Coordinates of C-alpha atoms and ligand atoms in Angstrom, one line a residue:
Chain A
X1433 CA 112.4 101.5 82.4
X1434 CA 115.7 102.9 81.1
X1435 CA 118.3 100.6 79.8
X1436 CA 122.0 101.1 80.3
X1437 CA 124.7 99.6 78.2
X1438 CA 127.2 97.3 80.0
X1439 CA 130.4 97.1 78.0
X1440 CA 130.4 93.4 78.5
X1441 CA 126.7 92.4 78.4
X1442 CA 125.1 95.1 76.2
X1443 CA 121.8 96.8 77.0
X1444 CA 120.2 95.8 80.3
X1445 CA 117.6 97.2 82.6
X1446 CA 118.7 100.1 84.8
X1447 CA 117.8 98.1 87.9
X1448 CA 120.7 95.8 87.2
X1449 CA 123.2 98.6 87.7
X1450 CA 124.7 100.3 90.7
X1451 CA 126.0 103.8 90.7
X1452 CA 129.3 103.7 92.6
X1453 CA 131.0 107.2 92.4
X1454 CA 132.0 110.1 90.2
X1455 CA 135.1 109.1 88.2
X1456 CA 138.4 110.9 88.4
X1457 CA 139.2 110.7 92.1
X1458 CA 142.5 109.2 93.0
X1459 CA 142.9 107.6 96.4
X1460 CA 145.5 109.4 98.4
X1461 CA 148.6 107.4 99.1
X1462 CA 148.0 106.2 102.7
X1463 CA 151.6 105.0 103.1
X1464 CA 152.5 108.6 103.7
X1465 CA 150.6 110.8 106.2
X1466 CA 147.7 112.7 104.6
X1467 CA 145.8 115.5 106.3
X1468 CA 142.2 115.3 107.3
X1469 CA 141.1 117.7 104.6
X1470 CA 142.5 115.7 101.7
X1471 CA 141.2 112.4 103.1
X1472 CA 137.7 113.8 103.7
X1473 CA 137.7 115.4 100.3
X1474 CA 138.5 112.1 98.8
X1475 CA 135.8 110.3 100.7
X1476 CA 133.0 112.8 100.5
X1477 CA 133.3 115.7 98.0
X1478 CA 131.5 115.5 94.7
X1479 CA 131.1 117.8 91.7
X1480 CA 127.6 116.5 91.4
X1481 CA 127.4 118.2 88.0
X1482 CA 124.1 119.3 86.3
X1483 CA 124.7 118.1 82.8
X1484 CA 127.5 115.8 81.6
X1485 CA 128.8 113.5 84.3
X1486 CA 131.5 110.8 84.1
X1487 CA 130.8 108.1 86.7
X1488 CA 131.9 104.7 87.9
X1489 CA 129.1 102.1 87.7
X1490 CA 128.8 98.4 88.3
X1491 CA 126.7 96.0 86.4
X1492 CA 125.5 93.8 89.2
X1493 CA 124.8 90.8 87.0
X1494 CA 128.3 90.4 85.7
X1495 CA 130.0 92.3 88.6
X1496 CA 132.1 94.4 86.2
X1497 CA 132.9 97.9 87.0
X1498 CA 133.0 100.4 84.1
X1499 CA 132.8 104.1 83.3
X1500 CA 129.6 105.7 82.1
X1501 CA 129.2 109.3 80.9
X1502 CA 125.7 110.5 81.3
X1503 CA 123.6 113.7 81.0
X1504 CA 122.2 114.1 84.5
X1505 CA 119.3 116.3 83.2
X1506 CA 117.8 114.3 80.3
X1507 CA 119.4 111.0 81.5
X1508 CA 121.0 110.2 78.1
X1509 CA 123.9 107.8 78.1
X1510 CA 126.7 109.5 76.2
X1511 CA 129.5 106.9 76.5
X1512 CA 130.5 103.8 78.2
X1513 CA 134.0 102.5 78.7
X1514 CA 135.2 99.2 80.0
X1515 CA 137.9 99.4 82.7
X1516 CA 139.7 96.3 81.6
X1517 CA 139.9 93.6 79.0
X1518 CA 138.1 93.4 75.7
X1519 CA 134.5 94.4 75.3
X1520 CA 131.8 93.6 72.8
X1521 CA 130.2 96.4 70.9
Chain B
X1049 CA 91.0 133.3 96.9
X1050 CA 94.7 133.1 97.4
X1051 CA 95.5 132.9 93.7
X1052 CA 93.5 136.0 93.2
X1053 CA 95.2 137.8 96.0
X1054 CA 98.7 136.9 94.8
X1055 CA 98.1 138.0 91.3
X1056 CA 96.6 141.4 92.1
X1057 CA 99.9 143.2 92.1
X1058 CA 98.9 146.7 91.6
X1059 CA 96.9 146.9 94.8
X1060 CA 97.8 148.6 98.1
X1061 CA 100.9 146.8 99.4
X1062 CA 99.7 147.0 103.0
X1063 CA 99.2 143.5 104.3
X1064 CA 95.7 142.9 105.7
X1065 CA 95.6 140.7 108.7
X1066 CA 93.7 137.5 108.1
X1067 CA 90.8 136.8 110.5
X1068 CA 87.2 135.9 110.5
X1069 CA 86.3 139.5 110.9
X1070 CA 88.4 140.4 107.9
X1071 CA 86.6 137.8 105.7
X1072 CA 83.3 139.3 106.9
X1073 CA 84.4 142.8 106.2
X1074 CA 85.8 141.9 102.7
X1075 CA 82.6 140.1 101.8
X1076 CA 80.8 143.4 102.1
X1077 CA 82.7 144.6 99.0
X1078 CA 82.5 141.2 97.2
X1079 CA 86.1 140.3 98.1
X1080 CA 87.4 142.9 95.7
X1081 CA 89.7 144.7 98.1
X1082 CA 92.0 142.0 99.3
X1083 CA 95.6 143.1 99.0
X1084 CA 98.5 141.0 97.7
X1085 CA 100.1 138.8 100.2
X1086 CA 103.5 140.2 99.3
X1087 CA 104.8 143.0 97.1
X1088 CA 106.5 142.6 93.7
X1089 CA 109.8 144.3 94.1
X1090 CA 112.7 145.4 91.9
X1091 CA 116.1 144.6 93.5
X1092 CA 118.1 147.4 95.2
X1093 CA 121.8 147.8 94.5
X1094 CA 122.8 146.7 98.0
X1095 CA 121.6 144.6 100.9
X1096 CA 122.8 143.5 104.3
X1097 CA 122.0 139.9 103.5
X1098 CA 121.2 138.2 100.1
X1099 CA 119.4 134.9 100.4
X1100 CA 119.5 132.8 97.2
X1101 CA 116.4 130.6 96.9
X1102 CA 112.8 131.3 98.0
X1103 CA 111.9 127.8 99.2
X1104 CA 110.8 127.4 102.8
X1105 CA 114.3 127.6 104.2
X1106 CA 115.3 130.7 102.3
X1107 CA 112.1 132.5 103.2
X1108 CA 112.2 131.5 106.8
X1109 CA 115.9 132.6 107.0
X1110 CA 114.8 136.1 105.7
X1111 CA 111.8 136.2 108.1
X1112 CA 113.9 135.4 111.2
X1113 CA 116.7 137.8 110.1
X1114 CA 114.1 140.6 110.1
X1115 CA 112.0 139.6 113.1
X1116 CA 114.6 138.0 115.5
X1117 CA 117.7 140.0 114.6
X1118 CA 116.3 143.3 113.3
X1119 CA 118.2 142.9 110.0
X1120 CA 115.7 144.3 107.5
X1121 CA 117.8 145.0 104.4
X1122 CA 117.3 141.5 103.2
X1123 CA 116.6 140.2 99.7
X1124 CA 115.4 136.7 98.8
X1125 CA 116.3 136.0 95.1
X1126 CA 114.3 133.2 93.4
X1127 CA 114.9 132.0 89.9
X1128 CA 111.3 130.8 89.4
X1129 CA 108.3 131.4 91.6
X1130 CA 108.6 131.2 95.4
X1131 CA 107.8 127.8 96.9
X1132 CA 108.0 126.1 93.5
X1133 CA 111.0 123.9 94.4
X1134 CA 110.9 121.0 96.8
X1135 CA 108.9 123.0 99.3
X1136 CA 105.9 122.9 97.0
X1137 CA 106.5 119.3 96.0
X1138 CA 106.8 117.5 99.2
X1139 CA 104.5 115.2 101.1
X1140 CA 104.5 117.4 104.2
X1141 CA 105.4 114.9 106.9
X1142 CA 106.6 116.8 110.0
X1143 CA 108.2 114.8 112.8
X1144 CA 111.3 114.6 115.0
X1145 CA 111.6 110.8 115.3
X1146 CA 115.4 110.7 114.8
X1147 CA 118.0 108.7 116.6
X1148 CA 120.9 111.0 117.5
X1149 CA 120.7 113.7 120.1
X1150 CA 122.0 116.4 117.6
X1151 CA 119.2 115.5 115.2
X1152 CA 116.4 115.4 117.8
X1153 CA 117.5 118.8 119.1
X1154 CA 117.3 120.2 115.6
X1155 CA 114.0 118.6 114.4
X1156 CA 112.3 119.0 117.7
X1157 CA 113.0 122.7 117.7
X1158 CA 111.3 122.7 114.3
X1159 CA 108.3 120.8 115.5
X1160 CA 108.0 123.3 118.4
X1161 CA 108.2 126.2 116.1
X1162 CA 105.6 124.6 113.8
X1163 CA 103.2 124.2 116.8
X1164 CA 102.9 128.0 117.0
X1165 CA 103.6 128.9 113.4
X1166 CA 100.0 129.6 112.2
X1167 CA 99.5 132.2 115.0
X1168 CA 103.0 133.7 114.6
X1169 CA 102.7 134.2 110.9
X1170 CA 98.9 135.0 110.9
X1171 CA 98.7 132.3 108.2
X1172 CA 97.1 128.9 108.6
X1173 CA 99.9 126.4 107.8
X1174 CA 97.4 123.6 108.7
X1175 CA 99.9 121.8 111.0
X1176 CA 97.8 118.7 112.0
X1177 CA 99.5 116.7 114.7
X1178 CA 97.9 113.4 113.7
X1179 CA 100.8 111.3 114.8
X1180 CA 103.1 109.0 112.8
X1181 CA 104.0 105.3 113.1
X1182 CA 107.2 103.8 111.8
X1183 CA 106.3 100.2 111.4
X1184 CA 108.3 97.1 112.5
X1185 CA 107.7 93.8 110.7
X1186 CA 109.6 91.2 112.7
X1187 CA 110.9 90.5 116.2
X1188 CA 114.3 91.8 115.2
X1189 CA 112.7 95.0 113.9
X1190 CA 110.7 95.3 117.2
X1191 CA 114.1 95.2 119.0
X1192 CA 115.3 98.1 116.9
X1193 CA 112.0 99.9 117.4
X1194 CA 112.4 99.7 121.1
X1195 CA 116.0 101.0 120.8
X1196 CA 114.7 103.9 118.8
X1197 CA 111.9 104.6 121.2
X1198 CA 114.3 104.7 124.1
X1199 CA 116.7 107.0 122.2
X1200 CA 114.0 109.4 121.3
X1201 CA 112.7 109.5 124.9
X1202 CA 116.2 110.0 126.3
X1203 CA 116.7 112.8 123.8
X1204 CA 113.7 114.5 125.1
X1205 CA 111.0 114.0 122.5
X1206 CA 107.8 111.9 122.7
X1207 CA 107.9 108.3 121.5
X1208 CA 105.9 105.2 122.3
X1209 CA 106.5 101.6 121.4
X1210 CA 103.4 100.0 120.0
X1211 CA 102.6 96.3 119.6
X1212 CA 100.5 94.7 117.0
X1213 CA 97.2 95.0 118.9
X1214 CA 97.5 98.7 119.6
X1215 CA 98.5 99.4 116.0
X1216 CA 95.6 97.4 114.6
X1217 CA 93.2 99.2 116.9
X1218 CA 94.5 102.7 116.0
X1219 CA 95.2 102.2 112.3
X1220 CA 92.8 99.4 111.1
X1221 CA 93.2 100.1 107.4
X1222 CA 96.6 98.4 107.2
X1223 CA 97.3 94.8 106.1
X1224 CA 97.3 92.7 109.3
X1225 CA 97.2 89.4 107.4
X1226 CA 99.8 86.8 108.6
X1227 CA 100.6 86.1 105.0
X1228 CA 101.5 89.7 104.2
X1229 CA 104.9 90.1 102.7
X1230 CA 105.8 92.1 105.8
X1231 CA 103.5 91.1 108.7
X1232 CA 102.9 94.0 111.1
X1233 CA 104.4 93.6 114.6
X1234 CA 104.0 97.1 115.8
X1235 CA 106.3 100.2 115.6
X1236 CA 107.4 103.5 116.9
X1237 CA 104.7 106.1 117.4
X1238 CA 105.3 109.8 117.7
X1239 CA 102.1 111.6 118.6
X1240 CA 103.3 115.2 118.0
X1241 CA 104.3 114.3 114.4
X1242 CA 101.8 115.1 111.6
X1243 CA 101.4 116.9 108.3
X1244 CA 101.2 120.6 107.2
X1245 CA 100.2 122.5 104.2
X1246 CA 103.4 122.9 102.1
X1247 CA 102.4 126.0 100.0
X1248 CA 101.0 127.7 103.1
X1249 CA 104.4 127.4 104.8
X1250 CA 106.1 129.1 101.9
X1251 CA 103.4 131.7 101.4
X1252 CA 103.0 132.3 105.2
X1253 CA 106.8 133.0 105.6
X1254 CA 106.8 135.1 102.4
X1255 CA 103.9 137.2 103.5
X1256 CA 105.4 137.7 107.0
X1257 CA 108.9 138.4 105.7
X1258 CA 107.5 140.9 103.2
X1259 CA 105.6 142.6 106.0
X1260 CA 108.8 142.8 108.0
X1261 CA 110.5 144.7 105.1
X1262 CA 112.2 141.9 103.2
X1263 CA 112.4 142.2 99.4
X1264 CA 111.3 138.9 97.7
X1265 CA 112.4 139.0 94.1
X1266 CA 111.1 136.2 91.8
X1267 CA 112.3 135.4 88.3
X1268 CA 115.8 136.4 89.4
X1269 CA 118.3 133.6 88.8
X1270 CA 121.7 134.0 90.5
X1271 CA 124.2 133.3 87.7
X1272 CA 127.5 134.0 89.5
X1273 CA 129.1 135.3 92.7
X1274 CA 131.0 138.6 93.0
X1275 CA 134.2 137.8 94.7
X1276 CA 136.6 140.6 95.7
X1277 CA 139.5 140.5 98.1
X1278 CA 138.8 136.8 98.6
X1279 CA 135.3 137.5 99.9
X1280 CA 131.8 137.1 98.5
X1281 CA 130.5 140.6 97.9
X1282 CA 127.2 139.7 96.3
X1283 CA 125.8 138.1 93.2
X1284 CA 125.2 138.5 89.5
X1285 CA 121.6 137.8 88.4
X1286 CA 119.5 138.0 85.4
X1287 CA 118.3 141.4 86.8
X1288 CA 121.9 142.6 87.1
X1289 CA 124.5 142.9 89.9
X1290 CA 123.2 142.9 93.5
X1291 CA 125.7 143.4 96.4
X1292 CA 125.4 142.1 99.9
X1293 CA 127.5 142.2 103.1
X1294 CA 126.6 138.5 103.4
X1295 CA 125.1 136.0 101.1
X1296 CA 123.4 132.7 101.9
X1297 CA 122.7 130.0 99.4
X1298 CA 119.6 128.0 100.2
X1299 CA 118.9 126.2 97.0
X1300 CA 118.5 122.5 97.9
X1301 CA 119.1 120.2 94.9
X1302 CA 120.9 122.9 93.0
X1303 CA 123.6 123.6 95.7
X1304 CA 126.4 121.9 93.8
X1305 CA 126.1 123.9 90.6
X1306 CA 126.0 127.1 92.7
X1307 CA 129.0 126.0 94.8
X1308 CA 131.0 125.3 91.7
X1309 CA 130.4 128.9 90.6
X1310 CA 131.8 130.0 94.0
X1311 CA 134.8 127.7 93.5
X1312 CA 134.2 124.8 95.8
X1313 CA 132.5 121.5 95.9
X1314 CA 130.2 120.0 98.5
X1315 CA 129.6 116.5 99.9
X1316 CA 126.3 116.1 98.0
X1317 CA 124.6 114.1 95.3
X1318 CA 121.3 115.3 93.8
X1319 CA 118.6 112.8 93.2
X1320 CA 115.0 112.9 92.1
X1321 CA 112.5 112.0 94.8
X1322 CA 109.0 111.1 93.7
X1323 CA 105.6 111.5 95.3
X1324 CA 102.1 110.4 94.3
X1325 CA 98.5 111.3 95.2
X1326 CA 95.4 109.3 94.5
X1327 CA 91.9 110.5 93.6
X1328 CA 90.1 111.6 96.8
X1329 CA 88.5 108.8 98.7
X1330 CA 86.5 108.7 102.0
X1331 CA 88.5 109.1 105.2
X1332 CA 90.5 105.9 105.9
X1333 CA 93.7 107.0 107.5
X1334 CA 94.0 109.8 110.0
X1335 CA 97.7 109.5 110.7
X1336 CA 101.0 109.1 108.9
X1337 CA 102.4 105.6 108.4
X1338 CA 105.8 104.6 107.2
X1339 CA 107.2 101.2 106.5
X1340 CA 110.9 101.0 105.9
X1341 CA 110.5 97.4 104.7
X1342 CA 107.9 98.2 102.1
X1343 CA 109.8 101.4 101.3
X1344 CA 106.5 103.4 101.3
X1345 CA 104.9 106.0 103.5
X1346 CA 101.4 107.4 103.3
X1347 CA 99.0 109.9 104.8
X1348 CA 95.6 111.1 103.6
X1349 CA 95.1 114.7 102.7
X1350 CA 92.2 116.8 103.9
X1351 CA 90.8 116.6 100.4
X1352 CA 90.9 112.8 100.7
X1353 CA 93.8 111.9 98.4
X1354 CA 96.3 109.3 99.6
X1355 CA 99.6 111.1 99.5
X1356 CA 102.5 108.7 99.4
X1357 CA 106.1 108.3 98.4
X1358 CA 109.2 106.3 99.1
X1359 CA 112.9 106.2 98.6
X1360 CA 115.2 108.2 96.3
X1361 CA 115.6 107.2 92.7
X1362 CA 118.6 105.0 92.2
X1363 CA 120.4 107.2 89.8
X1364 CA 121.7 110.7 90.6
X1365 CA 119.7 113.2 88.5
X1366 CA 118.7 116.8 87.9
X1367 CA 115.8 115.8 85.6
X1368 CA 112.7 116.8 87.6
X1369 CA 110.8 113.6 86.8
X1370 CA 110.9 110.2 88.5
X1371 CA 111.8 106.9 86.9
X1372 CA 109.7 103.8 86.6
X1373 CA 111.4 101.2 88.8
X1374 CA 111.0 103.4 91.8
X1375 CA 107.4 104.1 91.0
X1376 CA 106.7 100.4 90.8
X1377 CA 108.4 99.8 94.2
X1378 CA 106.6 102.6 96.0
X1379 CA 103.2 101.7 94.5
X1380 CA 103.4 98.0 95.1
X1381 CA 104.6 98.8 98.7
X1382 CA 101.5 100.9 99.2
X1383 CA 99.0 98.3 98.0
X1384 CA 100.6 95.6 100.0
X1385 CA 100.7 97.5 103.2
X1386 CA 97.2 99.0 102.6
X1387 CA 95.4 96.7 100.2
X1388 CA 92.3 98.9 99.7
X1389 CA 94.5 101.4 98.0
X1390 CA 94.7 99.2 94.9
X1391 CA 91.2 100.3 93.9
X1392 CA 92.2 104.0 93.9
X1393 CA 93.2 105.7 90.8
X1394 CA 96.4 107.7 90.7
X1395 CA 95.7 111.4 90.2
X1396 CA 99.1 112.9 90.0
X1397 CA 102.7 112.0 90.3
X1398 CA 105.8 114.3 90.4
X1399 CA 109.4 114.6 91.5
X1400 CA 111.7 117.2 93.1
X1401 CA 115.5 117.3 93.1
X1402 CA 116.9 116.7 96.6
X1403 CA 120.4 117.2 97.9
X1404 CA 121.7 114.2 99.7
X1405 CA 124.7 114.2 102.1
X1406 CA 126.7 111.1 103.0
X1407 CA 125.2 111.0 106.5
X1408 CA 121.7 112.2 105.5
X1409 CA 122.0 115.2 107.8
X1410 CA 121.8 118.8 106.6
X1411 CA 124.5 121.4 106.1
X1412 CA 124.2 124.7 107.9
X1413 CA 126.9 127.3 108.4
X1414 CA 129.9 128.7 106.5
X1415 CA 131.5 127.7 103.2
X1416 CA 135.1 127.8 102.0
X1417 CA 134.3 131.3 100.5
X1418 CA 134.2 134.0 103.3
X1419 CA 130.9 136.0 103.1
X1420 CA 129.0 133.1 101.7
X1421 CA 127.0 130.8 104.1
X1422 CA 124.8 127.9 103.2
X1423 CA 121.7 125.9 104.3
X1424 CA 121.2 122.7 102.3
X1425 CA 121.6 118.9 102.3
X1426 CA 118.1 118.4 103.7
X1427 CA 117.6 115.6 101.2
X1428 CA 114.3 113.9 101.5
X1429 CA 113.3 115.4 104.8
X1430 CA 113.7 119.2 105.0
X1431 CA 110.1 120.4 105.0
X1432 CA 109.7 119.5 108.6
X1433 CA 112.9 121.4 109.3
X1434 CA 111.9 124.7 107.6
X1435 CA 111.3 126.8 110.8
X1436 CA 114.4 125.5 112.5
X1437 CA 116.6 125.7 109.4
X1438 CA 115.5 129.3 108.8
X1439 CA 115.9 130.2 112.5
X1440 CA 119.4 128.7 112.8
X1441 CA 120.6 130.1 109.4
X1442 CA 119.4 133.6 110.4
X1443 CA 121.3 133.2 113.7
X1444 CA 124.5 132.1 111.9
X1445 CA 124.3 135.2 109.6
X1446 CA 123.3 137.7 112.3
X1447 CA 125.8 136.5 115.0
X1448 CA 128.6 135.5 112.7
X1449 CA 128.6 132.0 114.3
X1450 CA 126.6 129.0 115.1
X1451 CA 123.7 128.5 117.5
X1452 CA 124.4 125.5 119.7
X1453 CA 121.9 123.4 117.8
X1454 CA 123.3 124.1 114.3
X1455 CA 127.0 123.7 115.3
X1456 CA 127.1 119.9 114.8
X1457 CA 125.7 120.4 111.2
X1458 CA 128.6 122.5 110.0
X1459 CA 130.3 121.5 106.8
X1460 CA 133.5 120.9 108.8
X1461 CA 132.0 117.8 110.4
X1462 CA 133.3 115.7 107.4
X1463 CA 136.9 116.8 108.0
X1464 CA 136.5 116.1 111.7
X1465 CA 135.0 112.7 111.0
X1466 CA 132.0 113.7 113.2
X1467 CA 129.2 112.5 110.9
X1468 CA 125.6 112.4 112.2
X1469 CA 124.6 109.3 110.3
X1470 CA 120.8 109.5 110.2
X1471 CA 120.8 107.6 106.9
X1472 CA 121.6 104.5 108.8
X1473 CA 119.7 105.5 111.9
X1474 CA 116.3 106.4 110.7
X1475 CA 116.3 104.6 107.3
X1476 CA 114.7 106.4 104.4
X1477 CA 113.3 109.5 105.9
X1478 CA 110.7 112.1 105.0
Ligands
FAD2687 C1 108.6 114.3 96.5 C2 109.2 114.9 97.8 C3 108.7 114.6 99.0 C4 109.2 115.1 100.2 N1 108.5 114.8 101.4 C5 109.0 115.4 102.5 C6 108.2 115.2 103.7 O1 107.2 114.4 103.8 N2 108.7 115.8 104.9 C7 109.8 116.6 104.9 O2 110.2 117.1 105.9 N3 110.5 116.8 103.7 C8 110.1 116.2 102.5 N4 110.8 116.5 101.4 C9 112.0 117.3 101.4 C10 111.6 118.8 101.4 O3 110.7 119.1 100.4 C11 112.9 119.6 101.2 O4 114.0 119.2 102.1 C12 112.6 121.1 101.5 O5 111.5 121.6 100.9 C13 113.8 122.0 101.1 O6 113.5 123.3 101.2 P1 114.4 124.4 100.6 O7 113.8 125.7 100.9 O8 115.8 124.1 101.1 O9 114.5 124.1 99.1 P2 113.4 124.4 97.8 O10 112.1 124.5 98.3 O11 113.8 123.4 96.8 O12 113.9 125.8 97.5 C14 115.1 126.1 96.8 C15 114.8 127.3 95.8 O13 116.0 127.7 95.3 C16 115.8 128.2 94.0 N5 117.0 128.3 93.2 C17 117.8 127.2 92.8 N6 118.9 127.7 92.1 C18 118.8 129.1 92.1 C19 119.5 130.2 91.6 N7 120.7 129.9 90.9 N8 119.1 131.4 91.7 C20 117.9 131.7 92.4 N9 117.2 130.7 93.0 C21 117.6 129.4 92.8 C22 114.8 127.1 93.4 O14 114.1 127.5 92.3 C23 113.9 126.8 94.6 O15 112.7 127.6 94.7 C24 110.3 116.0 100.1 C25 110.9 116.3 98.9 C26 110.3 115.8 97.7 C27 110.9 116.2 96.4
ZN2688 ZN1 127.6 93.2 82.5

């Protein structure tokens, strides 16, 4: 079992974590009209990189969302980053 | 015998037909004169169509281009050895028990092509229509099973709703205890479903495509696309530049890295999908069973091994090995649904990298780069679809547009909001 570091709780079993999405997408401003292409790109397109990937994850135990940078080939965790507040090292 | 045949590359390239007579004839010379099943070729400078990826879908695409559309200047470029991707790693369930009309049309075309494939290719792909049961474990699930059965029948494929008694009679090896974690209420039976021989499908298409004049070039990784005048004009490879009027990428789990070389992204995530086989045991199971609740499906191979698998790993990955939590889930699922399996030793375990779309339906058709088509997104269930996927991709390339059956699976469905959500409809699917 691999362990992932939660910025708040430290190392925990991978089964406690949920992969949410690739990071870096900005939700289009829906107060102004957006075309189908931009909306569907936002919803569905991924880079799905082989190698370094920066992603949004949730630690299901504490319900916190954070950024994790991984290597998608050897599964190494390269960096985690809390999205708010202070975090323990 | 096949290994010997494939490695003997200096022999006469003429493909010998396979038959009982041929075996008898070759035995007179101690089987020394069998010829290779396909030739080893060096790439030419230019082709009508370049197919990237010699998995089942790529090889079938080339085969149907040559045989259905008379397009013979076709190259299939493979970075490793042919059939070494997901096609050679899958658990070989073939079925068309899907929910939506578009899906049944696609997968049933494939089952129908499979029914005649051994004869067509002159290669025994060992399609065994032993039937498949998708189990239901509660009254509520029986309601859904009956909805599924109705949908399949309306869409024109065979389906039967089975209760507990019929299931217990037909498949006695399962766990019918009332205290089972998921008691068996019955399920959806498809009698034309079954299993095939994965390598034989790749090898059979390769041999038949080669015979029809297709160049299959192994150890030839595509490293970039040649784009001129806003159009894909071919590819760069480790064996140099190869030009093509049209190019098709048919590379399953590696579609996103190739797409990024071509300058676009796709609605895909790549995941490892694992499978397992036990040591051979006496015949106990002569059909395919799948329990969405246990998250496990199983069949027994002709050699006697229990071949089983389950859902995708939970973490997107290109590492071609599975992770432990999913192993535990799949194996515990197996021994709860079929308790005698707990005595069997695991013989092998492996994984392949599959390409999963948001609606668990494939992508066939054009890409944002003119001159480049694709066939991918089959995720956990594209072995069953190899004949249809190849047939439809060849049609798209030859006619410059979709066959009726592949039209709904165009990449543009996401922009149109016309998803074909089989992820939700048929659960984890193989
Ligand atoms: C464990 C497991 C179990 C499965 N079980 C089932 C099942 O029971 N039933 C079912 O229907 N489906 C099943 N599947 C899914 C099925 O195996 C796939 O959907 C199907 O084989 C895809 O075929 P393909 O030809 O598209 O891809 P592949 O067979 O993966 O072929 C793609 C080829 O492209 C090559 N390639 C990649 N990049 C490049 C490049 N840059 N240049 C040149 N070549 C390249 C690869 O080396 C590979 O050989 C399973 C998959 C796995 C992993
Ligand atoms: Zn936490």
